[in-house]
Amino acid sequence: MKLWFLLLLLLLSTTAWAQVPAVERLQVQVRTHPQADTARVNLLNALAFEQRSTAPRISKASFEEALALARQLAYPLGEAQALLGLGFYYRKRNEYSLAQTYTEQAHLLFERLHDLRNQLACTYNLAYIFFGQGNYTQALDYSQQGLQLAEKLADPHWLVLMNAQLGIISTEVGEYSKARLYLEQCLQLARRYHNQSGVSQGLRGLGDLYRTQQKWAVARRYYEQDVLLARSLGDKPGALVEEMNVADMAEHQGRYNEVFAYCYQVLRQLRQLDVVGYLPWTQLVLARAHLHTNRPDSAIYYGKASLQASLRSGTKENIRDVSEVLAQASATTNSFSAAYCYQRLFTIYQDSLSSRDLIRRIAALQYGYELDRKQARIRQLTRTQQLIQQKNRQQQWLLSVSLVGLLLVGGLSAVLWRNNQQKQRAYALLEKQQTELVATQKQLVAAEKWAFVGEVSAGIAHELQNPLHFMKKFAEVSVALLDHDSHGTPTTDPASAELQQEIMAGLKQNLQEISQHGQRASSIIADMLVHARTGSAQRESVNINALVEENLLLASQIAASKEPPFQATIHTAFDAAAGQVAVVPAEIGRGLLNLFTNALHALETQQNQSAIGYQPVLRVSTERANGQIAIRIHDNGTGMTEEVKRQIFQPFFTTKPLGKGTGLGLSLAHDTITKGHGGMLQVDTKEGEFTEFVILLPA
């Protein structure tokens, strides 16, 4: 009787324990297991992953405690899981540099442990990190690697996630048909395997796809479905984000009462859950709704809050959109000076985002080109293998016939003659097939080349629209200021006189802006056309030392003619053995001038930022060794971060202020040296200390 009673108590306690939520069970286990061992590391990591959505800061503390204990115990699996968790945490907060560092460290540990599933998790997070940084080619590459690994593992969970990720990234780069296929595949797999979180990702991705295409009603239906699903899953942050998506669609549809109802509710809950990353977006939607319902003061209140938060986080889309709302609201309240400032901010970020859209399209084209080239290479290798197998079979058959011929001495001559004819026909067929294969490959390369030429032409036209748009806007504002000034009556009032002076100053500044953007349009055309012509000119033999010295002198003269002028200490060490080199002087000279100009700019920036006593120094040297000419350009300027170093040779990437550079200088220099002259362009740098570029040209 006692045994039966004890068994009943054990069964009841086990059932009750199973009904306790996972977070609470893990919290109890962590508290009751204070021993510093691997079991506690595993419990801390499990608890942190459970709390990622509901309590992100608490989960971060658990991951950090698990990481410290795992390293103390030399427990690589626990260390790798904690690093991965921290990578997810910082990626969710848009702190991509830390997220990338932690995730790459975790990936190395999982590779040593041969843990494929966790390697897949790292690949998934890295794809979103590069996606968030605007490196779409790298993001697509990691996503494809992840999908292939998920297919190899036949893991339904990761197949759903990787299809969703590829759909989201394809939407961003404008590949809408591919995005729809990936997202529909994600939904199909998620429903087949009853993966509700995967269904949620698919619904959200399809909503984003149709939102990008401005199909507001269709996008809203997908978002509303996901709101209900996220609530049923207990995903409060996910439900809030989807409610904001619904509110955004309602604002585009003109349903402002619904916008207010959603936004005020979401604002309260975002602050309670500490999901601060979505506050600027919520405030932007509220500001737009207030503006459309003739409440400019409320629009300015929420718009300023959104703008301040967006400037801190660097979210360019939010900065552009909220600046436009603030400009319109300020104009409505007759705050013309503020409206003018916000309008300038809007046009600046509109220009920046238009350039980024071009980079997205180029990334999609580049990725498609690389994918097609790989597939063509696979087809070529397959065909070559088939031809080799066919040749081997023919040779085996020929050997067999020859052996039989030794036994049949009487018919040897006829058999050999016939086999020789067959062999000649086989080789002729093989030669014909190889010729056709080469011709097909040339056609593919030509088609890809013309596709890229078309994309660059579209980019030139698109880039020109932005400076011309600036010129048009500033001209309109100038006319408006003239009208305001001409309709006013002469007055001796100091305030009115000051307003007139401010208007005239604004006119002068607008005319300067029109001139600058006209010059920038010319610069964009020149740089992009030079980029397209790289390597097409005739080479000639030149004295490389004289060419380097000539462009160094030109760069220093340009720096000295600036306002205020800038001069640096320049040390040169030219190797007399460098001698004559066959190059295109104009192209190599242009690349050298870009590198010298960048070095002097870095020195000037470092001088402006450093304390008294800093001495800017530029060192330039040449050397002939191992059949190469090495040109070294070393400055003790600002240096570069690893993130900037990875992107400096990408077209349109620049660290200069908006409107000060096209981002084509280093890209052009790299293509001129590597593609046009078969050389190499290397860079070594350390942030805050130095940068050194090394040009290697065939001697």
XYZ file of C-alpha atoms in Angstrom:
699
model
C 0.000 0.000 0.000
C 2.809 2.410 0.879
C 4.663 1.574 -2.343
C 1.552 2.322 -4.430
C 1.078 5.656 -2.635
C 4.721 6.661 -3.268
C 4.430 5.787 -6.958
C 1.264 7.877 -7.226
C 2.997 10.877 -5.608
C 5.970 10.508 -7.991
C 3.646 10.407 -11.020
C 1.732 13.514 -9.890
C 4.916 15.493 -9.200
C 6.402 14.522 -12.590
C 3.219 15.595 -14.414
C 3.081 18.918 -12.568
C 6.779 19.607 -13.315
C 6.248 18.946 -17.033
C 3.518 21.616 -17.124
C 5.857 24.351 -15.781
C 7.077 26.681 -18.615
C 10.566 25.924 -19.932
C 12.027 29.274 -18.732
C 10.836 28.720 -15.159
C 12.115 25.119 -15.112
C 15.539 26.234 -16.324
C 15.666 29.093 -13.807
C 14.990 26.621 -10.998
C 17.661 24.241 -12.317
C 20.243 27.048 -12.565
C 19.514 28.176 -8.988
C 19.696 24.615 -7.616
C 22.918 23.823 -9.481
C 25.516 26.406 -8.331
C 28.486 24.086 -8.996
C 30.961 25.558 -11.493
C 30.941 22.644 -13.959
C 29.973 21.911 -17.566
C 26.392 21.098 -16.547
C 25.940 24.661 -15.277
C 27.384 26.007 -18.560
C 24.791 23.992 -20.511
C 21.944 25.172 -18.231
C 22.992 28.836 -18.575
C 23.155 28.566 -22.375
C 19.772 26.808 -22.552
C 18.154 29.445 -20.301
C 19.682 32.311 -22.308
C 18.386 30.905 -25.611
C 14.878 30.566 -24.102
C 14.974 34.207 -22.934
C 16.318 35.730 -26.179
C 12.926 37.138 -27.249
C 11.271 37.890 -23.904
C 14.242 39.195 -21.864
C 17.175 39.996 -24.193
C 19.388 41.773 -21.618
C 18.977 38.971 -19.087
C 19.820 36.425 -21.805
C 23.001 38.413 -22.626
C 24.121 38.227 -18.990
C 23.527 34.441 -18.947
C 25.513 33.977 -22.173
C 28.418 36.023 -20.777
C 28.442 34.006 -17.534
C 28.365 30.750 -19.524
C 31.229 31.987 -21.761
C 33.461 32.920 -18.819
C 32.806 29.591 -17.027
C 33.307 27.519 -20.209
C 36.690 29.167 -20.846
C 37.676 28.608 -17.229
C 36.776 24.896 -17.576
C 38.293 24.584 -21.111
C 34.876 23.391 -22.361
C 34.851 24.252 -26.132
C 31.246 23.216 -26.879
C 29.823 25.416 -24.110
C 32.123 28.268 -25.167
C 31.025 28.012 -28.805
C 27.304 27.969 -27.889
C 27.707 31.049 -25.663
C 29.614 32.888 -28.432
C 26.867 32.048 -30.924
C 24.213 33.312 -28.503
C 26.064 36.611 -28.098
C 26.366 36.836 -31.892
C 22.577 36.554 -32.199
C 22.059 39.110 -29.400
C 24.255 41.831 -30.945
C 22.914 41.177 -34.441
C 19.352 41.801 -33.160
C 20.593 45.145 -31.773
C 22.226 46.079 -35.128
C 25.706 46.068 -33.525
C 27.153 44.181 -36.477
C 30.869 44.414 -35.703
C 30.514 42.633 -32.337
C 27.971 40.208 -33.798
C 30.385 39.209 -36.585
C 33.324 38.780 -34.180
C 31.425 36.476 -31.796
C 29.802 34.453 -34.601
C 33.079 33.860 -36.474
C 34.763 32.719 -33.236
C 31.873 30.307 -32.626
C 32.101 29.008 -36.207
C 35.813 28.162 -35.803
C 35.105 26.190 -32.605
C 32.198 24.276 -34.156
C 34.419 23.397 -37.158
C 37.010 21.890 -34.793
C 34.211 19.938 -33.062
C 32.784 18.790 -36.473
C 29.370 20.094 -35.364
C 27.613 20.683 -38.712
C 24.269 21.880 -37.341
C 25.812 24.606 -35.237
C 28.071 25.555 -38.154
C 24.834 26.017 -40.102
C 23.494 28.271 -37.320
C 26.655 30.408 -37.585
C 26.319 30.622 -41.370
C 22.687 31.720 -40.953
C 23.635 34.498 -38.526
C 26.582 35.681 -40.662
C 24.289 35.996 -43.693
C 21.993 38.338 -41.759
C 24.987 40.284 -40.375
C 26.365 41.001 -43.863
C 22.810 41.708 -45.055
C 22.405 44.310 -42.315
C 25.714 45.932 -43.335
C 24.625 46.198 -46.972
C 27.079 43.551 -48.241
C 24.425 41.721 -50.268
C 26.779 39.570 -52.355
C 28.375 38.099 -49.212
C 24.949 37.653 -47.595
C 23.626 35.720 -50.609
C 26.762 33.568 -50.684
C 26.420 32.590 -47.004
C 22.691 31.897 -47.466
C 23.371 29.562 -50.408
C 26.051 27.753 -48.364
C 23.538 27.381 -45.529
C 20.824 26.017 -47.835
C 23.230 23.446 -49.313
C 24.303 22.332 -45.821
C 20.653 22.086 -44.683
C 19.879 19.918 -47.744
C 22.908 17.742 -46.970
C 21.709 17.266 -43.368
C 18.064 16.872 -44.534
C 17.120 19.035 -41.538
C 13.503 20.327 -41.918
C 13.988 23.122 -39.360
C 16.991 24.621 -41.135
C 15.519 24.069 -44.601
C 12.627 26.306 -43.533
C 14.943 28.982 -42.074
C 17.351 29.088 -45.025
C 14.537 29.354 -47.601
C 13.034 32.198 -45.554
C 16.409 33.967 -45.363
C 17.055 33.663 -49.096
C 13.550 35.021 -49.758
C 14.128 38.043 -47.517
C 17.538 38.891 -49.046
C 16.253 38.348 -52.615
C 13.435 40.800 -51.867
C 15.954 43.402 -50.725
C 18.065 43.165 -53.920
C 14.969 43.287 -56.162
C 14.857 39.620 -57.266
C 11.104 39.394 -56.600
C 10.327 36.201 -58.555
C 13.131 34.298 -56.782
C 12.044 35.752 -53.450
C 8.474 34.514 -53.920
C 9.693 30.992 -54.807
C 11.926 30.793 -51.705
C 9.218 32.122 -49.370
C 6.507 29.834 -50.752
C 8.910 26.895 -50.358
C 9.505 28.016 -46.752
C 5.741 28.072 -46.028
C 5.188 24.692 -47.680
C 7.973 23.001 -45.675
C 6.949 24.688 -42.413
C 3.334 23.538 -42.740
C 4.378 20.028 -43.737
C 6.559 19.651 -40.638
C 4.221 21.652 -38.321
C 6.888 24.307 -37.763
C 4.800 27.251 -36.586
C 7.734 29.655 -36.164
C 8.750 28.825 -39.751
C 5.190 29.576 -40.925
C 5.508 32.933 -39.141
C 8.761 33.728 -40.971
C 7.225 32.804 -44.321
C 4.161 35.002 -43.732
C 6.320 37.929 -42.647
C 8.623 37.520 -45.639
C 5.710 37.474 -48.107
C 4.283 40.562 -46.429
C 7.625 42.344 -46.894
C 7.799 41.192 -50.533
C 4.385 42.654 -51.445
C 5.072 45.752 -49.328
C 8.229 46.396 -51.367
C 6.067 46.195 -54.508
C 3.578 48.653 -52.879
C 0.748 46.093 -52.853
C -0.490 47.346 -49.493
C -3.689 45.277 -49.179
C -1.974 41.954 -49.998
C 0.938 42.733 -47.673
C -1.464 43.634 -44.859
C -3.280 40.271 -45.128
C -0.010 38.387 -44.612
C 0.986 40.636 -41.682
C -2.410 40.180 -39.985
C -2.109 36.385 -40.283
C 1.332 36.556 -38.698
C 0.085 38.765 -35.825
C -2.390 36.053 -34.802
C 0.240 33.312 -35.165
C 2.920 35.220 -33.180
C 0.459 35.807 -30.346
C -0.471 32.118 -30.241
C 3.252 31.232 -30.064
C 3.846 33.694 -27.201
C 6.281 35.718 -29.323
C 5.497 39.185 -27.966
C 8.268 41.112 -29.821
C 7.337 39.361 -33.069
C 3.654 40.203 -32.611
C 4.523 43.866 -31.920
C 6.627 44.115 -35.078
C 3.809 42.633 -37.149
C 1.283 45.025 -35.573
C 3.537 47.885 -36.657
C 3.632 46.423 -40.169
C -0.184 46.380 -40.166
C -0.202 49.997 -38.910
C 2.214 51.003 -41.670
C -0.027 49.401 -44.299
C -3.072 51.135 -42.762
C -1.248 54.475 -43.054
C -0.574 53.839 -46.735
C -4.282 52.943 -47.162
C -5.425 56.137 -45.382
C -6.965 54.341 -42.359
C -5.591 56.743 -39.765
C -7.796 55.721 -36.811
C -6.365 52.195 -37.078
C -2.849 53.646 -37.267
C -3.266 55.550 -33.992
C -4.843 52.549 -32.236
C -1.974 50.221 -33.202
C 0.908 52.672 -32.716
C 0.054 53.948 -29.226
C -0.450 50.381 -27.995
C 2.821 49.210 -29.564
C 4.771 52.181 -28.137
C 3.823 51.252 -24.573
C 4.681 47.584 -25.004
C 8.009 48.242 -26.791
C 9.205 50.268 -23.805
C 8.019 47.593 -21.367
C 9.868 44.811 -23.262
C 12.967 47.012 -23.864
C 12.778 46.331 -27.627
C 14.031 49.842 -28.372
C 15.205 49.110 -31.915
C 11.670 49.530 -33.318
C 10.807 52.795 -31.492
C 12.046 55.154 -34.299
C 9.944 53.332 -36.903
C 6.816 53.455 -34.697
C 7.324 57.179 -34.065
C 7.801 57.776 -37.810
C 4.483 56.082 -38.689
C 2.741 58.133 -35.959
C 4.296 61.363 -37.267
C 3.100 60.626 -40.821
C -0.433 59.846 -39.599
C -0.590 63.098 -37.584
C 0.643 65.059 -40.603
C -2.037 63.561 -42.854
C -4.745 64.348 -40.272
C -3.707 68.047 -40.021
C -1.922 67.790 -36.656
C 1.481 69.264 -37.543
C 2.528 69.912 -33.911
C 2.084 66.214 -33.012
C 3.826 65.243 -36.245
C 6.824 67.411 -35.259
C 6.867 65.958 -31.709
C 7.013 62.312 -32.831
C 9.147 63.145 -35.880
C 11.902 64.749 -33.782
C 11.963 61.766 -31.401
C 12.260 59.377 -34.371
C 14.974 61.494 -36.029
C 17.149 61.644 -32.891
C 16.959 57.869 -32.365
C 17.558 57.173 -36.082
C 20.640 59.415 -36.149
C 22.048 57.493 -33.163
C 21.466 54.104 -34.825
C 22.384 55.267 -38.350
C 19.164 53.949 -39.983
C 19.286 55.917 -43.229
C 15.768 55.026 -44.475
C 14.218 56.317 -41.239
C 16.342 59.505 -41.346
C 15.274 60.216 -44.922
C 11.539 59.548 -44.361
C 11.221 61.399 -41.047
C 13.149 64.403 -42.453
C 10.559 64.680 -45.224
C 7.703 64.541 -42.671
C 9.383 67.199 -40.472
C 9.994 69.470 -43.489
C 6.298 69.348 -44.480
C 5.055 69.776 -40.891
C 7.413 72.718 -40.265
C 6.288 74.414 -43.458
C 2.643 73.970 -42.363
C 3.430 75.769 -39.066
C 5.301 78.551 -40.970
C 8.679 77.460 -39.529
C 10.387 77.959 -42.878
C 13.951 77.954 -41.579
C 13.439 74.553 -39.907
C 11.605 73.275 -42.990
C 14.564 74.294 -45.139
C 17.025 72.417 -42.870
C 14.900 69.259 -42.827
C 14.456 69.418 -46.618
C 18.248 69.566 -47.050
C 18.655 66.557 -44.746
C 16.031 64.670 -46.750
C 17.720 65.305 -50.094
C 21.150 64.320 -48.729
C 19.932 60.942 -47.461
C 17.789 60.428 -50.575
C 20.995 60.718 -52.603
C 22.826 58.264 -50.317
C 20.024 55.680 -50.430
C 19.716 55.948 -54.208
C 23.415 55.068 -54.461
C 22.850 52.128 -52.111
C 19.968 50.892 -54.323
C 22.384 50.886 -57.249
C 24.862 48.864 -55.169
C 22.098 46.357 -54.385
C 21.337 45.895 -58.071
C 25.034 45.526 -58.912
C 25.369 42.969 -56.069
C 22.451 40.961 -57.471
C 23.966 41.113 -60.972
C 27.419 40.152 -59.686
C 26.033 37.228 -57.684
C 24.000 36.014 -60.661
C 27.070 36.303 -62.871
C 29.205 34.281 -60.445
C 26.461 31.637 -60.110
C 26.066 31.325 -63.898
C 29.834 31.094 -64.312
C 30.031 28.264 -61.755
C 27.206 26.404 -63.474
C 28.856 26.867 -66.879
C 32.131 25.564 -65.425
C 30.330 22.512 -64.003
C 28.717 21.810 -67.394
C 32.086 22.184 -69.105
C 33.793 19.788 -66.677
C 30.952 17.283 -67.040
C 31.195 17.421 -70.842
C 34.995 17.075 -70.719
C 34.667 14.048 -68.428
C 32.184 12.457 -70.837
C 34.572 13.024 -73.735
C 37.442 11.461 -71.778
C 35.304 8.431 -70.905
C 34.279 8.109 -74.538
C 37.936 8.252 -75.602
C 38.890 5.623 -73.001
C 36.145 3.291 -74.204
C 37.369 3.712 -77.774
C 40.936 2.936 -76.716
C 39.809 -0.168 -74.773
C 37.848 -1.339 -77.753
C 40.828 -0.702 -80.033
C 43.098 -2.762 -77.743
C 40.648 -5.674 -77.736
C 40.427 -5.629 -81.515
C 44.228 -5.517 -81.762
C 44.575 -8.607 -79.538
C 42.049 -10.489 -81.614
C 43.919 -9.353 -84.721
C 47.101 -11.031 -83.449
C 45.232 -14.334 -83.510
C 43.756 -13.597 -86.920
C 46.950 -12.912 -88.854
C 45.227 -13.224 -92.176
C 42.817 -10.327 -91.542
C 45.184 -8.079 -89.553
C 45.722 -5.432 -92.252
C 42.003 -4.918 -92.940
C 41.122 -4.736 -89.253
C 43.870 -2.172 -88.491
C 42.855 -0.003 -91.435
C 39.200 -0.030 -90.308
C 40.135 0.773 -86.693
C 42.357 3.612 -87.853
C 39.478 5.139 -89.788
C 37.173 4.873 -86.757
C 39.811 6.479 -84.565
C 40.220 9.402 -86.982
C 36.459 9.924 -87.105
C 36.285 9.796 -83.287
C 39.047 12.388 -82.896
C 37.438 14.581 -85.558
C 34.152 14.362 -83.663
C 35.947 15.165 -80.395
C 37.652 18.188 -81.960
C 34.346 19.426 -83.360
C 32.631 19.078 -79.988
C 35.450 20.944 -78.234
C 35.266 23.743 -80.825
C 31.505 24.032 -80.243
C 32.066 24.089 -76.480
C 34.607 26.939 -76.756
C 32.261 28.898 -79.041
C 29.378 28.448 -76.578
C 31.571 29.617 -73.701
C 32.600 32.746 -75.668
C 28.938 33.523 -76.359
C 28.172 33.190 -72.625
C 31.022 35.559 -71.700
C 29.875 38.070 -74.349
C 26.281 37.930 -73.078
C 27.429 38.482 -69.491
C 29.626 41.386 -70.583
C 26.778 43.161 -72.383
C 24.469 42.543 -69.412
C 26.977 44.246 -67.126
C 27.421 47.130 -69.617
C 23.643 47.624 -69.583
C 23.568 47.661 -65.780
C 26.401 50.209 -65.572
C 24.630 52.410 -68.164
C 21.471 52.289 -66.068
C 23.585 53.169 -63.021
C 25.004 56.250 -64.771
C 21.522 57.488 -65.659
C 20.246 56.754 -62.150
C 23.186 58.436 -60.405
C 22.755 61.564 -62.537
C 19.142 61.923 -61.417
C 20.224 62.662 -57.837
C 22.503 65.709 -58.480
C 19.993 67.061 -61.007
C 17.227 66.548 -58.443
C 19.302 68.553 -55.950
C 19.751 71.347 -58.504
C 16.021 71.453 -59.236
C 15.092 71.489 -55.528
C 17.555 74.229 -54.598
C 16.445 76.300 -57.614
C 12.790 76.005 -56.523
C 13.672 77.037 -52.971
C 15.668 79.993 -54.339
C 12.664 81.166 -56.419
C 10.410 80.824 -53.377
C 12.807 82.896 -51.278
C 12.947 85.570 -53.997
C 9.147 85.661 -54.162
C 8.973 86.020 -50.369
C 11.520 88.825 -50.448
C 9.932 90.653 -53.426
C 6.413 90.668 -51.930
C 7.656 92.093 -48.644
C 7.596 95.820 -48.040
C 10.728 97.764 -47.130
C 11.038 98.106 -43.404
C 13.412 99.462 -40.873
C 12.471 96.775 -38.395
C 15.722 94.996 -37.371
C 13.980 91.592 -37.306
C 12.678 92.032 -40.870
C 16.044 93.227 -42.076
C 17.690 90.214 -40.466
C 15.157 87.898 -42.207
C 15.965 89.530 -45.559
C 19.687 89.009 -44.965
C 18.992 85.357 -44.046
C 17.012 84.897 -47.281
C 19.831 86.404 -49.371
C 22.360 84.186 -47.585
C 20.159 81.172 -48.329
C 20.037 82.179 -52.002
C 23.818 82.384 -52.145
C 24.182 78.983 -50.469
C 21.613 77.410 -52.828
C 23.483 78.701 -55.882
C 26.715 77.254 -54.463
C 24.934 73.901 -53.923
C 23.644 73.971 -57.531
C 27.215 74.543 -58.794
C 28.652 71.784 -56.564
C 26.075 69.213 -57.649
C 26.562 70.113 -61.315
C 30.291 69.467 -60.855
C 29.481 66.227 -59.052
C 27.323 65.034 -61.979
C 30.280 65.626 -64.320
C 32.582 63.763 -61.890
C 30.217 60.774 -61.729
C 30.083 60.538 -65.551
C 33.878 60.852 -65.880
C 34.649 58.267 -63.161
C 32.140 55.684 -64.387
C 33.208 56.041 -68.052
C 36.866 55.683 -67.021
C 35.841 52.605 -65.019
C 34.278 51.106 -68.156
C 37.347 51.821 -70.334
C 39.973 50.377 -67.944
C 42.617 48.343 -69.800
C 41.450 49.279 -73.310
C 44.321 51.719 -74.191
C 47.671 50.862 -75.807
C 50.632 50.280 -73.467
C 53.957 52.060 -73.863
C 57.326 51.926 -72.142
C 57.711 54.661 -69.479
C 60.131 55.493 -66.671
C 58.134 54.324 -63.647
C 60.046 56.552 -61.193
C 59.268 59.655 -63.250
C 55.590 58.676 -63.491
C 55.353 58.200 -59.700
C 57.180 61.468 -58.974
C 55.014 63.424 -61.437
C 51.714 62.301 -59.866
C 53.047 62.718 -56.312
C 53.941 66.333 -57.128
C 50.487 66.911 -58.661
C 48.700 65.495 -55.579
C 50.785 67.647 -53.189
C 50.093 70.772 -55.304
C 46.332 70.062 -55.177
C 46.495 69.684 -51.376
C 48.501 72.906 -51.040
C 45.970 74.840 -53.174
C 43.010 73.912 -50.952
C 41.457 76.353 -48.489
C 42.969 76.101 -45.945
C 46.132 74.711 -47.598
C 47.637 71.447 -46.357
C 51.239 70.248 -46.529
C 52.842 67.051 -45.290
C 56.444 65.906 -44.980
C 57.138 63.707 -48.029
C 60.007 61.160 -48.121
C 60.838 59.392 -51.397
C 63.143 56.456 -52.107
C 63.190 55.597 -55.816
C 65.102 52.511 -57.001
C 67.180 53.449 -60.043
C 66.905 49.817 -61.195
C 63.129 50.176 -61.579
C 63.740 51.566 -65.086
C 61.267 51.318 -67.955
C 57.917 49.478 -67.602
C 55.264 48.773 -70.263
C 52.030 50.354 -68.953
C 49.191 52.653 -69.995
C 50.617 55.877 -68.460
C 47.272 57.705 -68.173
C 45.579 54.803 -66.349
C 48.451 54.028 -63.954
C 48.937 57.764 -63.355
C 45.235 58.142 -62.516
C 45.451 55.238 -60.053
C 48.592 56.699 -58.409
C 46.948 60.141 -58.137
C 43.897 58.599 -56.414
C 46.124 56.776 -53.902
C 48.257 59.875 -53.179
C 45.142 62.058 -52.797
C 43.568 59.559 -50.367
C 46.786 59.389 -48.332
C 47.010 63.189 -48.052
C 43.321 63.348 -47.081
C 43.946 60.781 -44.303
C 46.943 62.810 -43.050
C 44.919 66.043 -43.042
C 42.056 64.364 -41.142
C 44.489 62.912 -38.566
C 46.138 66.322 -38.114
C 42.734 67.950 -37.459
C 41.895 65.268 -34.879
C 45.287 64.960 -33.128
C 46.913 66.952 -30.377
C 49.714 69.448 -30.970
C 52.952 67.736 -31.947
C 51.580 65.393 -34.617
C 53.702 65.466 -37.791
C 51.975 64.172 -41.007
C 54.451 62.083 -43.052
C 53.980 60.454 -46.477
C 56.622 57.912 -47.629
C 56.774 56.796 -51.284
C 59.264 54.252 -52.653
C 59.868 52.035 -55.684
C 61.777 48.754 -55.964
C 62.496 46.124 -58.628
C 62.620 42.564 -57.264
C 61.623 39.045 -58.374
C 60.481 40.195 -61.805
C 58.119 42.827 -60.347
C 58.021 46.578 -59.730
C 56.809 47.393 -56.179
C 55.452 50.907 -55.450
C 54.851 51.548 -51.712
C 52.674 54.427 -50.414
C 52.793 54.714 -46.593
C 51.103 57.395 -44.453
C 50.775 57.838 -40.681
C 47.184 59.063 -41.004
C 43.842 57.838 -39.681
C 44.164 54.223 -40.806
C 41.119 51.997 -41.390
C 38.975 49.546 -39.461
C 38.781 45.930 -40.649
C 35.194 46.547 -41.792
C 36.239 49.507 -43.988
C 39.292 47.608 -45.283
C 37.047 44.796 -46.566
C 34.953 47.203 -48.641
C 37.395 49.831 -49.972
C 37.644 48.329 -53.470
C 33.850 48.050 -53.932
C 32.332 50.566 -56.397
C 30.497 53.518 -54.737
C 31.886 52.751 -51.241
C 33.379 55.848 -49.576
C 34.106 57.068 -46.036
C 34.117 60.713 -47.101
C 31.136 62.966 -46.209
C 28.111 62.852 -48.486
C 28.685 64.793 -51.700
C 32.532 64.769 -51.279
C 33.308 61.587 -53.209
C 31.763 59.094 -55.642
C 33.396 55.993 -54.152
C 34.960 55.021 -57.518
C 38.595 56.123 -56.975
C 40.008 53.028 -55.250
C 37.749 50.705 -57.285
C 39.152 52.257 -60.476
C 42.743 52.018 -59.232
C 42.226 48.349 -58.275
C 40.736 47.428 -61.674
C 43.431 49.371 -63.558
C 46.267 47.557 -61.756
C 44.784 44.036 -61.517
C 42.605 43.686 -64.617
C 44.226 46.220 -66.934
C 47.883 45.427 -66.134
C 47.896 41.966 -64.532
C 49.313 43.287 -61.277
C 48.252 43.361 -57.620
C 47.062 46.099 -55.201
C 47.609 45.211 -51.524
C 46.710 47.184 -48.384
C 47.952 47.009 -44.797
C 46.468 49.319 -42.153
C 45.852 49.907 -38.462
C 43.148 52.248 -37.265
C 44.542 55.504 -35.870
C 48.176 54.691 -36.839
C 48.948 54.078 -40.525
C 47.896 52.847 -43.985
C 50.213 51.344 -46.625
C 49.232 50.500 -50.225
C 51.591 48.320 -52.294
C 51.288 48.234 -56.112
C 52.941 45.211 -57.779
C 53.372 45.437 -61.580
C 55.007 42.851 -63.890
C 58.459 44.122 -64.796
